[in-house]
């Protein structure tokens, strides 16, 4: 399995020197791709999406949005920065005092408190250091891939093809900040298991334990599970025969014991945390997975742009040739492991049934995709190596490669001709729908033609083999560069600098609460050292969940959000500051003081009839507080309600967060508040209704004035007043020019 090469007297380089040169070239190619980050400090991290997501940064729009809320994508980066700051201060990062009522930090593997991968942050505990960590992970992925491929007996060109195919796979680059850093260790993990299978002994058993523990302390838990389970499966496929099974199992168990011991500082607290926590994943039943047809399409042509599981045309073209190596035990084991991984990652029957039973229902199949991509890279490189080494005849290779190249060329036209909606291939909310672009298609047609011509050239001119090998490796990288450039592009620089009014809160001290789904949340408080009653994670401690729900919080997957009216249960937690984009209240406004605004109902399509909108004006708060009531016309249909402020010129001055009709009470009624601008201005208050799926405006029937999609309810002239706030408990401290309001809990 781990093959060695004998030196040829005519060779200028020994096999070891050639291997070292190939390894160095692989790392150099990665460094050249990210030279701007390493040497010029250019940012490739997606933390620059925070300004797009967070209304604290009006006017700073630097990144396109993605399907999943950016706060969920970015909540891990602050943990790494916080842990680095604590290490530099000489403190072991055991506890996070800033989120919720305090939360474990060491026990959360996503924080990677003990991971050596984050050593650059100790030297540079800022966004530059964090960007270096991203590049380091790709270097580890590429270097480990080369080492793994060589351990499987592949030649240097094939090892370079596999390792660079991994490093430049758009999927692997895109998900560095979402799935966590751990999958960059997969090649090293598989390398250790293969060494143990080839040469059982304490030394290799310890190597497996060290790398396994390295993975556990550096990874999302499901990344660790995916890598360890598939590497273990490959290990047992490599057992020579039944006579060696007991000995192999013994070394495997020893590796597990040693690995558990080495990772115990993180593993044991994590198990305790999980045993005393709640998570949406405990009942998720494998909701996110890679659809098999999406996988095939993206292998042929990148359909998810920078998030595509695209390995390049050369790896794909030579992948079928690996099945001709089925008689070789090592490649038979890799193939069987690949097939098992496909069934899990794509949630195919019968293995899909596992995800409906505990404890497997807590696993997310899509976390197995990085393992699958690694195995597919190895198979493609194996077919490539078999041709270069002469183990497969070139004419036979051509007979299999040409159909694959034709399939690559036909993918886009076939999908267009089928009329199938690209949305059906979507696998992850973090990506857009499938889109096979014309540019990618034309590049791949050219690559497919080049592959066929190169193989034909080898049939007649075997001496060009070294040049052909280098050309095909380069061709694969070039084809991957186009989509992967969208995965980690150079972005606008952004740092977690304090902005108003957050700086006021930090200076004054005390715990804060920001209201609304897009206001100061992706764990920014951790970086800034601000106490926030909210908590952003996938696992919540039981006691915090009990308190949060008792104090009126809404807990949804990663998020803890509060809505109005605010509960007095926030007081024992020391919540001093409330930051909101709309006026707050702790009690329902007095119904008898409300003024009706509708002379007749508003029909919202065929879904609902809004029967009443009433409010009262509070000059001291520069706000109106009211209630909206409606009658459902269709039980199973919903709609979004959004209040808007229009200026004298008809432009929108402010808009509230959209709220679904389903969030209303049992009487189909909901409270609302609208902040008004500075005194002396006349504004119009309006409401609009949208489809919750398409976000398009719903048709309405009303006799009221219309401004585009907005139904104008009333004109309001703001006046100056010193009246106290809507509730005596909250004192309005400041309103900035973006209508953000800071209240103090008195």
PDB file of N, CA and C in Angstrom, residues 42 118 139 170 196 240 254 278 333 342 366 379 402 424 439 510 548 555 561 601 605 635 687:
ATOM      1  N   UNK A  42      -4.419  41.503   2.150  1.00  0.00           N
ATOM      2  CA  UNK A  42      -5.755  41.567   1.560  1.00  0.00           C
ATOM      3  C   UNK A  42      -6.685  40.567   2.244  1.00  0.00           C
ATOM      4  N   UNK A 118      -4.783  27.621  14.636  1.00  0.00           N
ATOM      5  CA  UNK A 118      -5.024  29.044  14.892  1.00  0.00           C
ATOM      6  C   UNK A 118      -3.835  29.740  15.540  1.00  0.00           C
ATOM      7  N   UNK A 139      -3.207  25.292   2.813  1.00  0.00           N
ATOM      8  CA  UNK A 139      -1.866  24.707   2.703  1.00  0.00           C
ATOM      9  C   UNK A 139      -1.831  23.322   3.341  1.00  0.00           C
ATOM     10  N   UNK A 170     -13.820  24.622  -5.320  1.00  0.00           N
ATOM     11  CA  UNK A 170     -14.562  25.770  -4.784  1.00  0.00           C
ATOM     12  C   UNK A 170     -15.297  25.450  -3.487  1.00  0.00           C
ATOM     13  N   UNK A 196      -1.260   2.791   9.438  1.00  0.00           N
ATOM     14  CA  UNK A 196      -1.531   1.797  10.474  1.00  0.00           C
ATOM     15  C   UNK A 196      -1.970   0.474   9.850  1.00  0.00           C
ATOM     16  N   UNK A 240      -5.991  -7.300   5.730  1.00  0.00           N
ATOM     17  CA  UNK A 240      -5.631  -8.317   4.721  1.00  0.00           C
ATOM     18  C   UNK A 240      -6.588  -9.496   4.666  1.00  0.00           C
ATOM     19  N   UNK A 254      -6.695   0.680  20.427  1.00  0.00           N
ATOM     20  CA  UNK A 254      -5.631   1.416  21.113  1.00  0.00           C
ATOM     21  C   UNK A 254      -5.546   2.850  20.601  1.00  0.00           C
ATOM     22  N   UNK A 278     -29.734  22.056  24.629  1.00  0.00           N
ATOM     23  CA  UNK A 278     -30.738  21.865  23.592  1.00  0.00           C
ATOM     24  C   UNK A 278     -30.157  22.315  22.262  1.00  0.00           C
ATOM     25  N   UNK A 333     -10.632  -0.821  -1.671  1.00  0.00           N
ATOM     26  CA  UNK A 333     -11.026  -0.265  -0.373  1.00  0.00           C
ATOM     27  C   UNK A 333     -11.462   1.190  -0.513  1.00  0.00           C
ATOM     28  N   UNK A 342     -20.988   8.272  -0.436  1.00  0.00           N
ATOM     29  CA  UNK A 342     -22.016   8.805  -1.331  1.00  0.00           C
ATOM     30  C   UNK A 342     -23.404   8.548  -0.752  1.00  0.00           C
ATOM     31  N   UNK A 366     -24.625  16.612   4.918  1.00  0.00           N
ATOM     32  CA  UNK A 366     -23.756  17.457   4.096  1.00  0.00           C
ATOM     33  C   UNK A 366     -22.363  17.607   4.687  1.00  0.00           C
ATOM     34  N   UNK A 379      -9.598   8.872  -6.432  1.00  0.00           N
ATOM     35  CA  UNK A 379      -9.962   7.963  -7.525  1.00  0.00           C
ATOM     36  C   UNK A 379      -9.584   8.559  -8.882  1.00  0.00           C
ATOM     37  N   UNK A 402     -13.167   9.759 -23.463  1.00  0.00           N
ATOM     38  CA  UNK A 402     -13.937  10.509 -24.463  1.00  0.00           C
ATOM     39  C   UNK A 402     -15.421  10.616 -24.095  1.00  0.00           C
ATOM     40  N   UNK A 424     -34.470  23.117  -8.173  1.00  0.00           N
ATOM     41  CA  UNK A 424     -34.621  21.737  -7.710  1.00  0.00           C
ATOM     42  C   UNK A 424     -33.287  21.118  -7.313  1.00  0.00           C
ATOM     43  N   UNK A 439     -19.806  30.861 -19.742  1.00  0.00           N
ATOM     44  CA  UNK A 439     -18.344  30.986 -19.689  1.00  0.00           C
ATOM     45  C   UNK A 439     -17.721  29.697 -19.170  1.00  0.00           C
ATOM     46  N   UNK A 510     -22.499  47.253  31.579  1.00  0.00           N
ATOM     47  CA  UNK A 510     -23.806  46.630  31.708  1.00  0.00           C
ATOM     48  C   UNK A 510     -24.138  45.757  30.513  1.00  0.00           C
ATOM     49  N   UNK A 548     -34.251  32.062  28.953  1.00  0.00           N
ATOM     50  CA  UNK A 548     -34.537  32.856  27.762  1.00  0.00           C
ATOM     51  C   UNK A 548     -36.012  32.761  27.388  1.00  0.00           C
ATOM     52  N   UNK A 555     -36.300  31.245  20.251  1.00  0.00           N
ATOM     53  CA  UNK A 555     -35.088  30.495  19.929  1.00  0.00           C
ATOM     54  C   UNK A 555     -35.334  29.708  18.650  1.00  0.00           C
ATOM     55  N   UNK A 561     -33.645  35.554  19.845  1.00  0.00           N
ATOM     56  CA  UNK A 561     -34.140  36.904  19.576  1.00  0.00           C
ATOM     57  C   UNK A 561     -35.266  37.240  20.536  1.00  0.00           C
ATOM     58  N   UNK A 601     -61.824  47.753   5.209  1.00  0.00           N
ATOM     59  CA  UNK A 601     -60.782  46.715   5.282  1.00  0.00           C
ATOM     60  C   UNK A 601     -59.849  46.744   4.067  1.00  0.00           C
ATOM     61  N   UNK A 605     -54.707  40.046  -1.360  1.00  0.00           N
ATOM     62  CA  UNK A 605     -54.906  38.939  -2.279  1.00  0.00           C
ATOM     63  C   UNK A 605     -56.141  38.151  -1.894  1.00  0.00           C
ATOM     64  N   UNK A 635     -56.455  29.259   5.216  1.00  0.00           N
ATOM     65  CA  UNK A 635     -55.816  28.768   6.440  1.00  0.00           C
ATOM     66  C   UNK A 635     -54.334  28.473   6.263  1.00  0.00           C
ATOM     67  N   UNK A 687     -48.117  50.678   5.076  1.00  0.00           N
ATOM     68  CA  UNK A 687     -47.920  49.258   5.328  1.00  0.00           C
ATOM     69  C   UNK A 687     -47.901  48.536   3.985  1.00  0.00           C
TER      70      UNK A 687
END
